[in-house]
Coordinates of C-alpha atoms (C1' of nucleotides) in Angstrom, one line a residue:
Chain A
X1 CA -40.4 13.7 3.9
X2 CA -40.2 10.4 5.6
X3 CA -38.9 8.9 2.4
X4 CA -36.0 11.2 2.4
X5 CA -34.1 9.8 5.3
X6 CA -30.9 7.9 4.8
X7 CA -32.6 4.6 5.4
X8 CA -35.0 5.1 2.6
X9 CA -35.2 2.2 0.3
X10 CA -34.8 4.7 -2.5
X11 CA -31.4 5.7 -1.4
X12 CA -29.4 5.6 -4.6
X13 CA -26.3 4.5 -2.7
X14 CA -27.8 1.6 -0.8
X15 CA -28.3 -2.0 -1.9
X16 CA -28.6 -2.6 -5.6
X17 CA -30.2 0.7 -6.4
X18 CA -27.3 2.1 -8.5
X19 CA -27.8 -0.7 -11.0
X20 CA -31.6 -0.5 -11.0
X21 CA -31.4 3.1 -11.8
X22 CA -30.3 2.1 -15.2
X23 CA -27.5 4.6 -15.4
X24 CA -24.1 3.0 -15.4
X25 CA -22.1 3.7 -12.2
X26 CA -19.3 6.1 -12.9
X27 CA -17.5 7.7 -10.0
X28 CA -14.3 9.7 -9.7
X29 CA -11.6 10.9 -7.4
X30 CA -10.5 14.4 -8.3
X31 CA -7.4 15.4 -6.5
X32 CA -5.8 18.8 -6.8
X33 CA -2.1 18.6 -7.4
X34 CA -1.1 21.3 -5.0
X35 CA 0.9 19.4 -2.5
X36 CA 1.7 16.1 -1.1
X37 CA -0.5 13.0 -1.8
X38 CA -3.0 13.4 1.0
X39 CA -4.3 10.5 3.1
X40 CA -7.8 12.0 2.8
X41 CA -7.5 11.6 -1.0
X42 CA -6.8 7.9 -0.5
X43 CA -9.8 7.7 1.9
X44 CA -12.2 9.2 -0.5
X45 CA -10.7 7.3 -3.4
X46 CA -11.2 4.1 -1.5
X47 CA -14.9 4.5 -1.1
X48 CA -15.3 5.6 -4.7
X49 CA -13.3 2.6 -5.8
X50 CA -15.2 0.1 -3.8
X51 CA -18.5 1.5 -4.8
X52 CA -17.6 1.3 -8.4
X53 CA -16.3 -2.2 -8.2
X54 CA -19.3 -3.3 -6.2
X55 CA -21.6 -2.1 -9.0
X56 CA -19.5 -3.1 -12.0
X57 CA -18.9 0.6 -12.5
X58 CA -16.0 2.7 -13.6
X59 CA -13.5 4.5 -11.3
X60 CA -12.1 7.6 -12.8
X61 CA -9.1 9.7 -11.8
X62 CA -9.3 13.4 -12.8
X63 CA -6.7 16.0 -12.0
X64 CA -8.2 19.3 -10.8
X65 CA -5.3 21.6 -11.6
X66 CA -7.3 24.8 -12.2
X67 CA -5.3 26.7 -9.6
X68 CA -2.4 27.8 -11.9
X69 CA -0.5 29.3 -9.0
X70 CA -0.4 26.3 -6.8
X71 CA -0.7 23.2 -9.1
X72 CA 2.5 21.4 -10.0
X73 CA 3.3 18.5 -12.2
X74 CA 5.6 17.1 -9.4
X75 CA 2.6 17.0 -7.1
X76 CA 0.4 15.3 -9.7
X77 CA 3.1 12.7 -10.3
X78 CA 3.4 12.1 -6.6
X79 CA -0.3 11.7 -6.2
X80 CA -0.6 9.2 -9.0
X81 CA 2.3 7.3 -7.6
X82 CA 0.9 7.3 -4.1
X83 CA -2.6 6.2 -5.2
X84 CA -1.0 3.4 -7.1
X85 CA 1.1 2.4 -4.1
X86 CA -1.9 2.2 -2.0
X87 CA -3.4 -0.2 -4.6
X88 CA -6.4 1.7 -6.0
X89 CA -6.4 1.1 -9.7
X90 CA -8.3 3.6 -11.8
X91 CA -10.0 2.8 -15.1
X92 CA -9.7 6.1 -16.7
X93 CA -7.2 8.9 -16.0
X94 CA -4.6 11.2 -17.3
X95 CA -2.0 8.4 -17.6
X96 CA -4.2 5.6 -18.9
X97 CA -6.5 7.7 -21.0
X98 CA -10.2 6.9 -21.6
X99 CA -13.2 7.9 -23.6
X100 CA -13.6 11.2 -21.8
X101 CA -10.0 12.4 -22.2
X102 CA -8.3 14.6 -21.4
X103 CA -8.5 14.0 -17.6
X104 CA -6.6 17.0 -16.6
X105 CA -8.7 20.1 -16.2
X106 CA -5.9 22.5 -17.4
X107 CA -6.3 20.8 -20.8
X108 CA -10.0 21.4 -20.9
X109 CA -10.2 25.1 -20.3
X110 CA -12.1 25.8 -23.6
X111 CA -14.9 23.7 -22.3
X112 CA -15.3 25.8 -19.1
X113 CA -15.1 29.1 -20.9
X114 CA -17.8 28.1 -23.4
X115 CA -20.0 26.8 -20.7
X116 CA -19.5 29.9 -18.5
X117 CA -20.5 32.1 -21.5
X118 CA -23.5 30.0 -22.2
X119 CA -24.6 30.6 -18.6
X120 CA -24.1 34.3 -19.1
X121 CA -26.3 34.2 -22.2
X122 CA -29.0 32.6 -20.2
X123 CA -28.7 35.1 -17.4
X124 CA -27.6 32.4 -14.9
X125 CA -24.2 34.0 -14.6
X126 CA -22.7 37.5 -15.1
X127 CA -19.4 39.2 -15.4
X128 CA -18.0 41.0 -12.4
X129 CA -15.3 43.6 -12.6
X130 CA -14.5 44.0 -8.9
X131 CA -10.8 43.9 -8.2
X132 CA -9.3 41.9 -5.5
X133 CA -8.6 45.0 -3.5
X134 CA -12.1 46.2 -3.9
X135 CA -13.5 42.9 -2.6
X136 CA -11.1 42.9 0.3
X137 CA -12.2 46.4 1.3
X138 CA -15.8 45.3 1.0
X139 CA -15.2 42.3 3.3
X140 CA -13.4 44.5 5.8
X141 CA -16.3 46.8 5.9
X142 CA -18.8 44.0 6.4
X143 CA -16.8 42.5 9.2
X144 CA -16.4 45.9 10.8
X145 CA -20.2 46.2 10.6
X146 CA -20.6 42.9 12.3
X147 CA -22.0 41.2 9.2
X148 CA -21.0 37.9 7.5
X149 CA -18.6 38.7 4.7
X150 CA -20.3 37.9 1.5
X151 CA -20.0 39.3 -2.0
X152 CA -22.6 42.0 -2.3
X153 CA -23.5 41.2 -5.9
X154 CA -22.5 44.7 -6.9
X155 CA -22.1 43.8 -10.6
X156 CA -25.1 41.5 -10.9
X157 CA -27.4 44.2 -12.3
X158 CA -24.8 45.9 -14.5
X159 CA -26.5 46.4 -17.9
X160 CA -25.5 43.8 -20.4
X161 CA -24.2 46.3 -23.0
X162 CA -22.1 48.1 -20.4
X163 CA -20.6 44.8 -19.3
X164 CA -19.9 43.9 -22.9
X165 CA -18.2 47.2 -23.5
X166 CA -16.0 46.8 -20.5
X167 CA -15.0 43.3 -21.6
X168 CA -14.2 44.6 -25.1
X169 CA -12.2 47.4 -23.5
X170 CA -10.1 44.7 -21.9
X171 CA -11.1 45.2 -18.3
X172 CA -10.3 42.2 -16.2
X173 CA -13.3 40.3 -15.0
X174 CA -14.6 37.1 -13.6
X175 CA -17.8 35.3 -14.2
X176 CA -20.1 34.8 -11.3
X177 CA -23.0 32.5 -10.7
X178 CA -26.3 34.4 -10.3
X179 CA -27.6 32.4 -7.3
X180 CA -31.4 32.7 -6.8
X181 CA -32.0 35.4 -4.2
X182 CA -34.8 33.5 -2.5
X183 CA -36.1 30.0 -2.1
X184 CA -34.1 27.0 -1.1
X185 CA -32.1 24.3 -2.8
X186 CA -32.6 20.8 -1.6
X187 CA -30.8 17.6 -2.3
X188 CA -30.5 14.2 -0.9
X189 CA -27.2 13.2 0.6
X190 CA -26.6 9.5 0.5
X191 CA -25.5 9.3 4.2
X192 CA -27.7 12.0 5.7
X193 CA -30.9 12.2 3.8
X194 CA -32.4 15.4 2.7
X195 CA -30.4 18.7 3.1
X196 CA -32.1 22.0 2.6
X197 CA -30.2 25.2 2.3
X198 CA -31.6 28.8 1.9
X199 CA -30.4 30.2 -1.4
X200 CA -30.0 33.7 0.1
X201 CA -27.2 32.4 2.3
X202 CA -25.1 31.4 -0.6
X203 CA -23.1 34.0 -2.5
X204 CA -22.5 34.5 -6.2
X205 CA -19.6 32.2 -6.5
X206 CA -16.9 32.9 -9.0
X207 CA -17.1 30.4 -11.8
X208 CA -14.4 31.7 -14.2
X209 CA -11.4 33.4 -12.8
X210 CA -9.8 36.4 -14.4
X211 CA -7.0 34.2 -15.7
X212 CA -9.6 32.4 -17.8
X213 CA -9.4 29.3 -15.6
X214 CA -12.5 27.9 -14.0
X215 CA -13.0 27.5 -10.3
X216 CA -13.7 24.1 -8.8
X217 CA -17.4 24.7 -8.8
X218 CA -17.7 25.2 -12.6
X219 CA -15.1 22.7 -13.6
X220 CA -16.4 20.0 -11.4
X221 CA -20.0 20.3 -12.7
X222 CA -19.0 20.5 -16.3
X223 CA -16.6 17.6 -16.1
X224 CA -18.9 15.4 -14.0
X225 CA -21.5 15.9 -16.6
X226 CA -19.3 15.4 -19.6
X227 CA -17.7 12.4 -18.0
X228 CA -21.1 10.8 -17.1
X229 CA -20.4 10.8 -13.4
X230 CA -23.4 9.1 -11.8
X231 CA -22.5 9.4 -8.1
X232 CA -20.4 12.1 -6.5
X233 CA -18.7 10.7 -3.4
X234 CA -16.6 13.4 -1.8
X235 CA -15.7 14.9 1.5
X236 CA -18.1 16.5 3.9
X237 CA -16.5 20.0 3.5
X238 CA -18.4 20.2 0.1
X239 CA -21.9 20.0 1.6
X240 CA -22.4 23.7 1.7
X241 CA -21.3 24.2 -1.9
X242 CA -23.6 21.5 -3.2
X243 CA -26.5 23.9 -3.8
X244 CA -24.2 26.0 -6.1
X245 CA -23.5 22.8 -8.0
X246 CA -27.2 21.9 -8.2
X247 CA -28.0 25.4 -9.4
X248 CA -25.4 25.0 -12.1
X249 CA -26.9 21.6 -13.2
X250 CA -30.3 23.2 -13.4
X251 CA -29.0 26.2 -15.3
X252 CA -27.4 23.9 -17.9
X253 CA -30.5 21.7 -18.0
X254 CA -28.5 18.7 -16.9
X255 CA -29.5 16.0 -14.5
X256 CA -27.4 16.2 -11.4
X257 CA -25.6 13.1 -10.1
X258 CA -26.4 11.6 -6.7
X259 CA -24.4 13.1 -3.9
X260 CA -22.8 11.5 -0.9
X261 CA -20.5 13.2 1.5
X262 CA -18.1 11.2 3.5
X263 CA -17.2 12.4 7.0
X264 CA -13.9 14.2 7.4
X265 CA -10.9 12.4 8.9
X266 CA -10.0 14.0 12.2
X267 CA -7.0 15.0 14.2
X268 CA -7.0 13.7 17.8
X269 CA -8.6 17.0 18.8
X270 CA -11.4 16.4 16.4
X271 CA -10.5 19.1 13.9
X272 CA -10.2 18.3 10.3
X273 CA -7.1 16.3 9.8
X274 CA -4.1 18.5 9.1
X275 CA -0.4 18.2 8.7
X276 CA 0.4 20.2 11.8
X277 CA -1.3 17.7 14.0
X278 CA -1.1 14.4 12.2
X279 CA 1.0 13.0 9.4
X280 CA -1.1 13.5 6.4
X281 CA 1.1 12.6 3.4
X282 CA 0.7 9.1 2.0
X283 CA 4.5 9.1 1.5
X284 CA 4.9 9.4 5.2
X285 CA 3.0 6.2 5.7
X286 CA 5.0 4.5 3.0
X287 CA 8.3 5.7 4.5
X288 CA 7.4 4.9 8.0
X289 CA 6.9 1.3 7.1
X290 CA 3.2 0.8 6.8
X291 CA 1.8 -1.6 4.3
X292 CA -0.5 -0.2 1.7
X293 CA -3.1 -2.9 2.3
X294 CA -3.1 -2.2 6.0
X295 CA -3.5 1.5 5.5
X296 CA -6.4 0.9 3.2
X297 CA -8.0 -1.5 5.6
X298 CA -7.6 1.0 8.3
X299 CA -9.1 3.8 6.2
X300 CA -12.0 1.5 5.5
X301 CA -12.5 1.2 9.3
X302 CA -13.0 5.0 9.4
X303 CA -16.8 4.8 9.1
X304 CA -17.3 1.4 7.5
X305 CA -18.3 -1.6 9.5
X306 CA -17.6 -4.9 7.8
X307 CA -20.1 -6.8 9.9
X308 CA -19.7 -9.6 12.4
X309 CA -17.0 -7.8 14.4
X310 CA -14.6 -8.3 11.6
X311 CA -11.9 -5.6 11.4
X312 CA -9.2 -7.1 9.2
X313 CA -10.3 -7.7 5.6
X314 CA -9.0 -7.3 2.1
X315 CA -10.1 -4.9 -0.5
X316 CA -11.7 -7.8 -2.4
X317 CA -13.6 -8.8 0.7
X318 CA -14.7 -5.2 1.4
X319 CA -16.1 -5.0 -2.1
X320 CA -18.1 -8.1 -1.7
X321 CA -20.0 -7.0 1.3
X322 CA -19.9 -3.2 0.7
X323 CA -23.0 -1.1 1.1
X324 CA -23.1 2.6 2.1
X325 CA -25.8 1.5 4.5
X326 CA -22.9 0.2 6.5
X327 CA -21.1 3.5 6.6
X328 CA -21.8 5.9 9.5
X329 CA -21.7 9.6 9.1
X330 CA -19.8 10.2 12.3
X331 CA -16.5 12.0 12.5
X332 CA -13.7 9.5 12.8
X333 CA -10.4 10.4 14.6
X334 CA -7.4 9.0 12.7
X335 CA -5.7 6.9 15.4
X336 CA -2.1 6.0 14.5
X337 CA -1.9 3.5 17.3
X338 CA -4.7 1.4 15.9
X339 CA -3.2 1.7 12.4
X340 CA 0.0 0.3 13.8
X341 CA -1.7 -2.6 15.4
X342 CA -3.5 -3.4 12.2
X343 CA -0.3 -3.2 10.3
X344 CA 1.3 -5.6 12.8
X345 CA -1.5 -8.1 12.0
X346 CA -0.6 -8.0 8.4
X347 CA 3.1 -8.2 9.1
X348 CA 2.8 -11.3 11.3
X349 CA 0.7 -13.0 8.7
X350 CA 3.4 -12.7 6.1
X351 CA 5.9 -15.3 5.4
X352 CA 9.5 -14.5 6.3
X353 CA 10.4 -14.6 2.7
X354 CA 7.7 -12.1 1.8
X355 CA 8.6 -9.8 4.6
X356 CA 12.2 -9.8 3.4
X357 CA 10.8 -8.8 0.0
X358 CA 8.8 -6.1 1.5
X359 CA 11.8 -4.7 3.3
X360 CA 13.8 -4.7 0.1
X361 CA 11.0 -2.9 -1.7
X362 CA 11.0 -0.4 1.2
X363 CA 14.4 0.8 2.3
X364 CA 16.7 -2.1 2.0
X365 CA 17.0 -1.7 -1.7
X366 CA 20.4 -1.6 -3.3
X367 CA 19.8 1.8 -4.5
X368 CA 19.0 3.2 -1.1
X369 CA 21.8 1.4 0.6
X370 CA 24.2 2.7 -2.0
X371 CA 23.1 6.2 -1.4
X372 CA 23.8 5.7 2.3
X373 CA 27.2 4.3 1.7
X374 CA 28.5 7.5 0.3
X375 CA 27.7 9.3 3.5
X376 CA 28.6 6.6 6.0
X377 CA 31.7 4.9 4.8
X378 CA 34.1 7.6 6.1
X379 CA 32.6 7.2 9.5
X380 CA 33.0 3.4 9.5
X381 CA 36.0 1.2 10.1
X382 CA 34.3 -2.1 10.2
X383 CA 31.2 -3.4 8.5
X384 CA 29.5 -4.0 11.9
X385 CA 29.3 -0.3 12.3
X386 CA 27.0 0.2 9.4
X387 CA 23.7 -0.8 11.0
X388 CA 24.2 1.4 14.1
X389 CA 25.3 4.3 11.9
X390 CA 22.4 3.9 9.5
X391 CA 19.7 3.3 12.0
X392 CA 17.9 6.6 11.7
X393 CA 17.8 6.2 7.9
X394 CA 15.9 2.9 8.4
X395 CA 13.4 3.9 11.0
X396 CA 10.1 5.8 11.1
X397 CA 9.6 7.9 14.2
X398 CA 12.4 8.5 16.6
X399 CA 12.5 8.5 20.4
X400 CA 13.7 11.6 22.1
X401 CA 13.4 10.4 25.6
X402 CA 17.1 9.7 26.1
X403 CA 18.2 11.7 29.1
X404 CA 19.4 15.1 28.2
X405 CA 18.9 14.7 24.5
X406 CA 16.4 17.4 24.0
X407 CA 18.3 19.8 26.2
X408 CA 21.3 19.3 23.9
X409 CA 18.9 20.3 21.2
X410 CA 18.2 23.7 22.6
X411 CA 20.9 26.2 21.6
X412 CA 22.7 28.3 24.3
X413 CA 20.7 31.3 25.2
X414 CA 17.4 30.0 23.7
X415 CA 14.7 28.2 25.6
X416 CA 12.8 25.0 24.9
X417 CA 9.6 26.7 23.9
X418 CA 11.2 29.0 21.4
X419 CA 13.3 26.2 19.9
X420 CA 10.2 24.0 19.6
X421 CA 8.3 26.7 17.8
X422 CA 11.3 27.3 15.6
X423 CA 11.4 23.7 14.5
X424 CA 7.7 23.7 13.9
X425 CA 7.9 26.8 11.8
X426 CA 10.8 25.4 9.9
X427 CA 8.5 22.7 8.7
X428 CA 6.1 25.3 7.4
X429 CA 8.9 27.2 5.8
X430 CA 10.1 24.0 4.1
X431 CA 6.6 23.3 2.8
X432 CA 6.3 26.8 1.4
X433 CA 9.7 27.1 -0.1
X434 CA 10.5 23.6 -1.3
X435 CA 8.0 23.1 -4.1
X436 CA 10.0 20.8 -6.3
X437 CA 12.4 17.9 -5.5
X438 CA 13.6 17.3 -2.0
X439 CA 17.3 17.7 -2.8
X440 CA 20.4 18.7 -0.8
X441 CA 20.4 22.1 -2.4
X442 CA 16.8 22.8 -2.0
X443 CA 17.0 21.8 1.7
X444 CA 20.0 23.9 2.3
X445 CA 18.4 26.9 0.7
X446 CA 15.3 26.5 2.8
X447 CA 17.3 26.1 6.0
X448 CA 19.5 29.1 5.3
X449 CA 16.6 31.4 4.3
X450 CA 14.8 30.3 7.4
X451 CA 17.7 31.4 9.5
X452 CA 17.6 34.8 7.9
X453 CA 13.9 35.0 8.4
X454 CA 14.0 34.3 12.1
X455 CA 17.3 35.9 12.8
X456 CA 19.1 32.8 14.1
X457 CA 22.6 31.9 13.2
X458 CA 22.9 28.8 11.1
X459 CA 25.1 27.4 13.8
X460 CA 22.3 27.7 16.2
X461 CA 19.7 26.1 14.0
X462 CA 21.5 23.2 12.4
X463 CA 22.2 21.3 15.6
X464 CA 18.6 21.2 16.7
X465 CA 17.6 20.0 13.2
X466 CA 20.3 17.3 13.3
X467 CA 19.2 16.1 16.7
X468 CA 15.5 16.2 15.8
X469 CA 16.0 14.3 12.6
X470 CA 18.7 11.8 13.6
X471 CA 18.3 11.6 17.3
X472 CA 22.0 12.2 17.6
X473 CA 24.5 15.0 17.9
X474 CA 26.7 13.6 15.2
X475 CA 25.7 12.7 11.6
X476 CA 26.9 13.1 8.0
X477 CA 26.4 16.4 6.4
X478 CA 23.0 17.8 7.5
X479 CA 21.5 18.4 4.0
X480 CA 22.7 15.0 2.7
X481 CA 21.2 13.5 5.8
X482 CA 17.8 15.2 5.5
X483 CA 17.7 14.4 1.8
X484 CA 18.3 10.7 2.4
X485 CA 15.9 10.5 5.3
X486 CA 13.3 11.9 3.0
X487 CA 10.8 14.8 3.1
X488 CA 8.1 13.2 5.0
X489 CA 10.1 11.5 7.7
X490 CA 12.2 14.7 8.1
X491 CA 9.1 16.9 8.7
X492 CA 7.5 14.4 10.9
X493 CA 10.6 14.2 13.1
X494 CA 10.9 17.9 13.3
X495 CA 7.3 18.2 14.4
X496 CA 7.7 15.4 16.9
X497 CA 10.8 17.0 18.4
X498 CA 9.0 20.3 18.5
X499 CA 6.1 18.7 20.2
X500 CA 8.3 17.0 22.8
X501 CA 10.1 20.3 23.5
X502 CA 6.9 22.2 23.9
X503 CA 5.4 19.7 26.2
X504 CA 8.5 19.9 28.4
X505 CA 8.2 23.7 28.3
X506 CA 4.5 23.9 29.2
X507 CA 3.5 21.1 31.4
X508 CA -0.2 21.9 30.8
X509 CA 0.0 21.3 27.1
X510 CA -1.8 18.2 26.2
X511 CA 0.3 15.5 24.6
X512 CA -0.6 14.8 21.1
X513 CA -0.6 11.5 19.2
X514 CA 2.3 9.5 20.4
X515 CA 4.8 8.4 17.9
X516 CA 3.9 5.1 16.3
X517 CA 6.1 2.3 15.3
X518 CA 9.5 1.7 16.7
X519 CA 11.8 4.2 18.1
X520 CA 15.5 4.3 17.1
X521 CA 17.6 3.7 20.2
X522 CA 20.8 5.6 20.2
X523 CA 23.6 3.0 20.3
X524 CA 24.7 2.2 23.8
X525 CA 21.7 3.9 25.3
X526 CA 19.2 2.3 27.5
X527 CA 16.3 0.5 25.8
X528 CA 13.8 3.0 24.4
X529 CA 10.8 3.9 26.5
X530 CA 7.6 3.3 24.8
X531 CA 7.2 6.3 22.5
X532 CA 4.1 7.5 24.3
X533 CA 5.8 7.7 27.6
X534 CA 8.3 10.3 26.4
X535 CA 6.0 13.2 27.0
X536 CA 4.9 12.0 30.5
X537 CA 8.4 11.3 31.5
X538 CA 9.2 14.8 30.6
X539 CA 6.2 16.1 32.5
X540 CA 7.5 14.4 35.6
X541 CA 10.6 16.6 35.6
X542 CA 10.2 19.8 37.5
X543 CA 10.3 22.6 35.0
X544 CA 11.0 26.2 36.0
X545 CA 8.7 27.7 33.5
X546 CA 5.2 28.2 35.0
X547 CA 2.2 27.1 32.9
X548 CA 1.0 30.6 32.2
X549 CA -2.1 30.4 30.2
X550 CA -3.0 26.8 29.3
X551 CA -2.0 26.2 25.8
X552 CA -5.0 25.0 23.8
X553 CA -2.6 23.2 21.4
X554 CA 1.0 23.1 21.1
X555 CA 1.1 24.5 17.6
X556 CA 2.3 28.1 17.3
X557 CA -0.3 30.2 15.7
X558 CA 0.8 31.9 12.6
Chain B
rG1 C1' -21.2 35.2 14.2
rG2 C1' -24.7 33.3 9.9
rC3 C1' -25.6 28.7 7.5
rC4 C1' -24.8 23.4 7.4
rC5 C1' -23.3 18.6 9.4
rC6 C1' -22.4 15.3 13.4
rA7 C1' -23.3 13.0 18.6
rU8 C1' -22.7 4.9 22.1
rA9 C1' -16.2 4.3 26.7
rG10 C1' -9.9 8.2 25.6
rU11 C1' -10.3 6.2 20.1
rC12 C1' -12.8 3.2 15.9
rU13 C1' -17.5 1.0 15.9
rA14 C1' -22.2 -2.9 16.5
rG15 C1' -27.1 -1.6 17.8
rC16 C1' -32.1 0.2 13.2
rG17 C1' -38.4 0.2 20.2
rG18 C1' -37.9 -4.7 24.6
rU19 C1' -29.9 -6.6 24.8
rU20 C1' -26.7 -8.3 31.5
rA21 C1' -25.6 -2.2 25.6
rG22 C1' -21.5 -6.4 21.7
rG23 C1' -16.5 -6.2 19.3
rA24 C1' -11.6 -3.7 18.4
rC25 C1' -7.4 -0.2 19.6
rG26 C1' -5.4 1.9 23.9
rU27 C1' -5.0 1.4 29.4
rC28 C1' -4.6 -1.8 33.8
rG29 C1' -4.0 -7.0 35.8
rG30 C1' -2.8 -12.1 35.0
rC31 C1' -1.1 -16.5 32.1
rC32 C1' 2.7 -18.2 28.7
rU33 C1' 8.0 -17.3 28.9
rC34 C1' 15.4 -16.8 30.0
rU35 C1' 13.8 -11.2 28.5
rC36 C1' 10.8 -8.6 25.2
rA37 C1' 7.2 -9.1 21.7
rC38 C1' 3.4 -12.3 19.9
rG39 C1' -0.6 -15.2 21.8
rC40 C1' -4.3 -16.2 25.6
rC41 C1' -7.4 -14.8 29.9
rG42 C1' -9.5 -11.0 32.8
rA43 C1' -10.7 -5.8 34.5
rA44 C1' -11.9 -0.7 34.4
rA45 C1' -14.4 2.3 30.8
rA46 C1' -20.0 4.6 26.9
rC47 C1' -25.6 5.7 25.3
rG48 C1' -24.1 14.5 26.3
rC49 C1' -28.6 17.0 28.8
rG50 C1' -34.0 18.1 28.9
rG51 C1' -38.6 17.4 27.0
rG52 C1' -42.0 14.6 24.3
rU53 C1' -44.2 9.9 21.3
rU54 C1' -44.9 4.8 23.2
rC55 C1' -46.9 -0.4 27.6
rA56 C1' -41.6 0.1 26.5
rA57 C1' -36.4 4.7 23.8
rG58 C1' -29.3 4.2 22.8
rU59 C1' -32.9 3.4 18.9
rC60 C1' -38.5 7.9 16.7
rC61 C1' -39.6 13.6 17.2
rC62 C1' -38.3 18.6 19.3
rG63 C1' -35.2 21.8 22.0
rC64 C1' -30.5 22.6 24.3
rU65 C1' -25.4 21.6 24.8
rG66 C1' -21.0 20.1 22.8
rG67 C1' -17.9 19.2 18.6
rG68 C1' -16.9 20.0 13.5
rG69 C1' -17.3 22.1 8.6
rU70 C1' -18.1 26.4 5.6
rC71 C1' -18.4 31.5 4.6
rA72 C1' -11.6 33.0 -1.4
rC73 C1' -10.5 34.9 -8.5
rC74 C1' -8.0 27.2 -3.1
rA75 C1' -9.8 22.9 -4.0

RNA sequence: GGCCCCAUAGUCUAGCGGUUAGGACGUCGGCCUCUCACGCCGAAAACGCGGGUUCAAGUCCCGCUGGGGUCACCA
C-alpha cells in the first residue's frame, strides 16, 4: 500500500523510471475532430510532448474520428494547424505517417471489428440488440425509481446461438463489454497513486456501435496497444473509464500502459473549461494576438512548477527540468489576465523588427489587408481613415463601456436581459449550424435561420450583432464583416456583449472573466476604461429591474 | 443521487514534520515620468473544519465540509 502513493520511487512517470523500464517511451495526443481546436488538447499535448522529449521518446498524433456523425475533415485540419501553430511537433501522425499508420481511426475500422469479435469469442464481450428507444425507456424507469441509470445487462445472458441467429437475420446490434460483476479494478495513476474502483459500479460499455465503428474505449485500447503506447497521459475526466480499459487489456492478454490523468482546466467558477464561460478555441488565442510560445508557457504553469520561482521559460527549458513529480493534481483555473501578462513579457523581450514580423504574420498581412480594402474603401476618402475604420478588424476583445453603447444595442421593445440571452444563443446556434467554412453565406444563413427560430425580425437582430462585433452602429455589410473578423473573435465578442448586457440587467450576477488585451476605442470617444471596469461601471447605474432570484451564472440554460 | 478525483490568499503555485508559510497574476499605495504603459519599491490577502499520530502537523492518518468529474451506440 505505502508503495502505491504518488511519491513512490516506483512511479513510472517520475525521474528516470520510464527509461529504466526498458520499454521505449511512446505517448500520444488523440484529439477528436468534432469541433474547434481546443485549448485543453494543447494542454494535454504539451505534457505528452514534454514527457516524450524528456525521455527520448516518441510523440504521436492520432485522430479519433470514430464518431461518424460529428467528425469532420475541416475540424481535423484545424486541429492539426492549431497544434502546429502552438509549436508541438509530432513524430508520427496522419500527415507525416509513421510505422503504425494509418493514424486516423476511421481508417482502421477492420482492426476494431476483429478485436471486438475476438472478445465475443472469449466471452469478454457480447452482442446487445437493445434499441436506442428501449434504452431510453429503461433509463427513464430507473430514474423514476430513484436509481442510477445504468444499462441493465439485459442481453448479457442471451444464448450464443440465439444471438448468432439474430445477427444473421440482420438485426442491428452493438457489442458490449462484459464487465466483471464483482471484485474491483485497481490501477496506479501517475499523479494520484493507486485508484480502486468497484467493478459493479461500471456498466457494460458499448465497444462497437451498430454502425460498425468502435467507441473510444475499444479504439483507444486497441490502438494504444498496436502503436506501442507506453504511457497514457490524458485528462482527468477519463479516470472513471480507466477500469474498462484495464479490463480490455486483460481480456486481450495485453500489458496495459501506465496511466496518468492531468487535472482539468477550469472556468473561473471552477467547472470544467467550456466555451460558454471561457474562450476555448486555440484559434481565438491566435486571433486575439497571443504568442504561441506564451500560451504554451502559460499552459505549462497550469500544474507544473518549474522551480526556483521561475515562471517564464521556453519549451526547451521545460523539457530539461521536467518531471511529473513537479506537477500538482490540483484543479487550475485558466486565468486570462495572467496569460496576458505573460504574453506581455514575451512581447517586450522581442526586438522591434521581430515584433513587426509577428504583426505581419498575424493580421497585418497583405492578404488580410486586401480583404479589408474591399469593404472599407467606399467608406474612406483619405488614407488616414483606414486605421480608424479598420480598428475592430485588428483587435481582440472590444470594450462596450462607451456611454449608451449597449443601450443602442437593445432593440426597441426588447430588454437587455432578453437581448443578452439572444446574443448568447446566437453563438450556440452558429456553432450548431456552421459546420464548415466561416463564410459570408454560411453566416447569413445562420443568422437568418436564427431569427426564424426565435421569432425576431432580421432588422431587430442585425444591429445588436453589429454593435457587439464591431463596437459601432455603422459598419460594412454585416456578414462580410463577421466573416473578416473571424469565427472565434466574432463569437467571443457576442458572448462578451451578452455578458455585459446581462450584468447590467441583473446587478447580482457575478461578473465573469474580464476581457483581456486591449479594447478598441471608438474614434472620438473617451479613452477606454480598463476592460474589467466595464461591468462594475454598469453596476453603478441604477437599474430598474430588480434582482429577482440571484443568477448563479449569466448563461441562459438551454 | 451512486462512484471517483481534488483541497495553501480572488487566481496560478512553492512547501514533501520544526519556515517570520516563499514567489507570480490581480488588487491597493508609492517611486520614476509631460501622460499612459513599462520598470522599481511597498501593502493587504492563504494553510476549509474536526479528530487523531508525534516532543512538534500546511506537511502523515481518519472523518466531515466544499468544489469538480463521471454515470451515451460523444470523445
